[in-house]
Amino acid sequence: MRPTAFLESWSTRDRALAMGLGAYEAGYYMGIPIEKVWDPQSEGWLVAKQVVNQADAAIARAQAKIKDPEPGAQWQVFDIRENPEYADLAD
């Protein structure tokens, strides 16, 4: 179902809140206020650190185990601390 199908049931308040959230999020880049991101005075003060998206890593490991993947297959990621029934899928 297209996401726009849900918009018909949105109230004026729902739409205003969504627009407000969009405006708020547009003011940030990676959690840093956009004013700091584009400010030349920020040079040397903003640093980057590599982090691993553990969900993407889990999908990559699972895909590597499959020799003949099903066309169109989608992946779901489960936290086995909260879903112990999937513990047998752990590496």
PDB file of C-alpha atoms in Angstrom:
ATOM      1  CA  MET A   1       0.000   0.000   0.000  1.00  0.00           C
ATOM      2  CA  ARG A   2       1.307   3.439  -0.889  1.00  0.00           C
ATOM      3  CA  PRO A   3       2.196   5.639   2.108  1.00  0.00           C
ATOM      4  CA  THR A   4      -0.059   8.378   0.759  1.00  0.00           C
ATOM      5  CA  ALA A   5      -3.053   6.108   1.395  1.00  0.00           C
ATOM      6  CA  PHE A   6      -2.688   6.898   5.097  1.00  0.00           C
ATOM      7  CA  LEU A   7      -2.656  10.656   4.563  1.00  0.00           C
ATOM      8  CA  GLU A   8      -6.401  10.807   3.936  1.00  0.00           C
ATOM      9  CA  SER A   9      -7.095   9.879   7.553  1.00  0.00           C
ATOM     10  CA  TRP A  10      -4.663  12.411   8.996  1.00  0.00           C
ATOM     11  CA  SER A  11      -6.128  15.315  10.899  1.00  0.00           C
ATOM     12  CA  THR A  12      -4.967  18.892  10.472  1.00  0.00           C
ATOM     13  CA  ARG A  13      -3.044  18.443  13.718  1.00  0.00           C
ATOM     14  CA  ASP A  14      -1.359  15.247  12.405  1.00  0.00           C
ATOM     15  CA  ARG A  15      -0.222  17.058   9.274  1.00  0.00           C
ATOM     16  CA  ALA A  16       1.036  20.056  11.256  1.00  0.00           C
ATOM     17  CA  LEU A  17       3.015  17.788  13.596  1.00  0.00           C
ATOM     18  CA  ALA A  18       4.545  15.914  10.644  1.00  0.00           C
ATOM     19  CA  MET A  19       5.497  19.180   8.979  1.00  0.00           C
ATOM     20  CA  GLY A  20       6.983  20.432  12.231  1.00  0.00           C
ATOM     21  CA  LEU A  21       9.039  17.272  12.628  1.00  0.00           C
ATOM     22  CA  GLY A  22      10.305  17.610   9.065  1.00  0.00           C
ATOM     23  CA  ALA A  23      11.342  21.200   9.691  1.00  0.00           C
ATOM     24  CA  TYR A  24      13.046  20.245  12.963  1.00  0.00           C
ATOM     25  CA  GLU A  25      14.944  17.340  11.369  1.00  0.00           C
ATOM     26  CA  ALA A  26      16.014  19.569   8.460  1.00  0.00           C
ATOM     27  CA  GLY A  27      17.836  21.717  11.000  1.00  0.00           C
ATOM     28  CA  TYR A  28      20.180  18.868  11.958  1.00  0.00           C
ATOM     29  CA  TYR A  29      22.787  16.735  10.221  1.00  0.00           C
ATOM     30  CA  MET A  30      23.803  13.563  12.040  1.00  0.00           C
ATOM     31  CA  GLY A  31      22.415  15.052  15.235  1.00  0.00           C
ATOM     32  CA  ILE A  32      24.431  18.270  14.979  1.00  0.00           C
ATOM     33  CA  PRO A  33      22.650  21.601  14.455  1.00  0.00           C
ATOM     34  CA  ILE A  34      22.983  22.630  10.810  1.00  0.00           C
ATOM     35  CA  GLU A  35      24.399  26.018  11.854  1.00  0.00           C
ATOM     36  CA  LYS A  36      27.454  24.270  13.320  1.00  0.00           C
ATOM     37  CA  VAL A  37      27.801  21.899  10.370  1.00  0.00           C
ATOM     38  CA  TRP A  38      28.125  24.743   7.857  1.00  0.00           C
ATOM     39  CA  ASP A  39      29.989  27.182  10.115  1.00  0.00           C
ATOM     40  CA  PRO A  40      33.619  27.633   9.009  1.00  0.00           C
ATOM     41  CA  GLN A  41      34.481  28.177  12.698  1.00  0.00           C
ATOM     42  CA  SER A  42      33.584  24.504  13.284  1.00  0.00           C
ATOM     43  CA  GLU A  43      36.571  23.311  11.255  1.00  0.00           C
ATOM     44  CA  GLY A  44      38.686  21.131  13.475  1.00  0.00           C
ATOM     45  CA  TRP A  45      36.012  20.943  16.173  1.00  0.00           C
ATOM     46  CA  LEU A  46      33.786  18.387  14.453  1.00  0.00           C
ATOM     47  CA  VAL A  47      35.296  14.925  14.367  1.00  0.00           C
ATOM     48  CA  ALA A  48      34.146  11.669  12.794  1.00  0.00           C
ATOM     49  CA  LYS A  49      34.344   8.182  14.208  1.00  0.00           C
ATOM     50  CA  GLN A  50      33.570   5.010  12.319  1.00  0.00           C
ATOM     51  CA  VAL A  51      30.751   3.032  13.856  1.00  0.00           C
ATOM     52  CA  VAL A  52      29.179  -0.212  12.710  1.00  0.00           C
ATOM     53  CA  ASN A  53      25.485  -0.427  11.972  1.00  0.00           C
ATOM     54  CA  GLN A  54      24.966  -3.789  13.660  1.00  0.00           C
ATOM     55  CA  ALA A  55      21.703  -4.473  11.821  1.00  0.00           C
ATOM     56  CA  ASP A  56      23.412  -4.034   8.439  1.00  0.00           C
ATOM     57  CA  ALA A  57      26.320  -6.175   9.621  1.00  0.00           C
ATOM     58  CA  ALA A  58      23.939  -8.969  10.693  1.00  0.00           C
ATOM     59  CA  ILE A  59      22.246  -8.885   7.296  1.00  0.00           C
ATOM     60  CA  ALA A  60      25.598  -9.022   5.482  1.00  0.00           C
ATOM     61  CA  ARG A  61      26.680 -12.039   7.564  1.00  0.00           C
ATOM     62  CA  ALA A  62      23.376 -13.829   6.918  1.00  0.00           C
ATOM     63  CA  GLN A  63      23.538 -13.097   3.183  1.00  0.00           C
ATOM     64  CA  ALA A  64      27.076 -14.484   3.003  1.00  0.00           C
ATOM     65  CA  LYS A  65      25.789 -17.838   4.286  1.00  0.00           C
ATOM     66  CA  ILE A  66      23.237 -18.244   1.492  1.00  0.00           C
ATOM     67  CA  LYS A  67      24.573 -19.688  -1.751  1.00  0.00           C
ATOM     68  CA  ASP A  68      21.414 -19.268  -3.847  1.00  0.00           C
ATOM     69  CA  PRO A  69      19.334 -16.382  -2.474  1.00  0.00           C
ATOM     70  CA  GLU A  70      15.639 -16.181  -3.192  1.00  0.00           C
ATOM     71  CA  PRO A  71      14.914 -13.354  -5.666  1.00  0.00           C
ATOM     72  CA  GLY A  72      13.134 -10.494  -3.940  1.00  0.00           C
ATOM     73  CA  ALA A  73      13.860 -11.798  -0.452  1.00  0.00           C
ATOM     74  CA  GLN A  74      13.709  -9.198   2.292  1.00  0.00           C
ATOM     75  CA  TRP A  75      15.646  -9.353   5.536  1.00  0.00           C
ATOM     76  CA  GLN A  76      14.375  -8.718   9.026  1.00  0.00           C
ATOM     77  CA  VAL A  77      16.683  -8.141  11.971  1.00  0.00           C
ATOM     78  CA  PHE A  78      15.822  -9.399  15.455  1.00  0.00           C
ATOM     79  CA  ASP A  79      17.487  -8.627  18.762  1.00  0.00           C
ATOM     80  CA  ILE A  80      17.782 -12.056  20.369  1.00  0.00           C
ATOM     81  CA  ARG A  81      17.931 -10.452  23.804  1.00  0.00           C
ATOM     82  CA  GLU A  82      14.314  -9.481  23.229  1.00  0.00           C
ATOM     83  CA  ASN A  83      13.416 -12.339  20.846  1.00  0.00           C
ATOM     84  CA  PRO A  84      15.224 -15.436  22.165  1.00  0.00           C
ATOM     85  CA  GLU A  85      13.254 -17.633  19.793  1.00  0.00           C
ATOM     86  CA  TYR A  86      15.670 -16.511  17.034  1.00  0.00           C
ATOM     87  CA  ALA A  87      18.839 -17.389  18.995  1.00  0.00           C
ATOM     88  CA  ASP A  88      19.536 -20.316  16.665  1.00  0.00           C
ATOM     89  CA  LEU A  89      20.234 -17.785  13.887  1.00  0.00           C
ATOM     90  CA  ALA A  90      23.131 -16.204  15.807  1.00  0.00           C
ATOM     91  CA  ASP A  91      26.638 -16.535  14.364  1.00  0.00           C
TER      92      ASP A  91
END
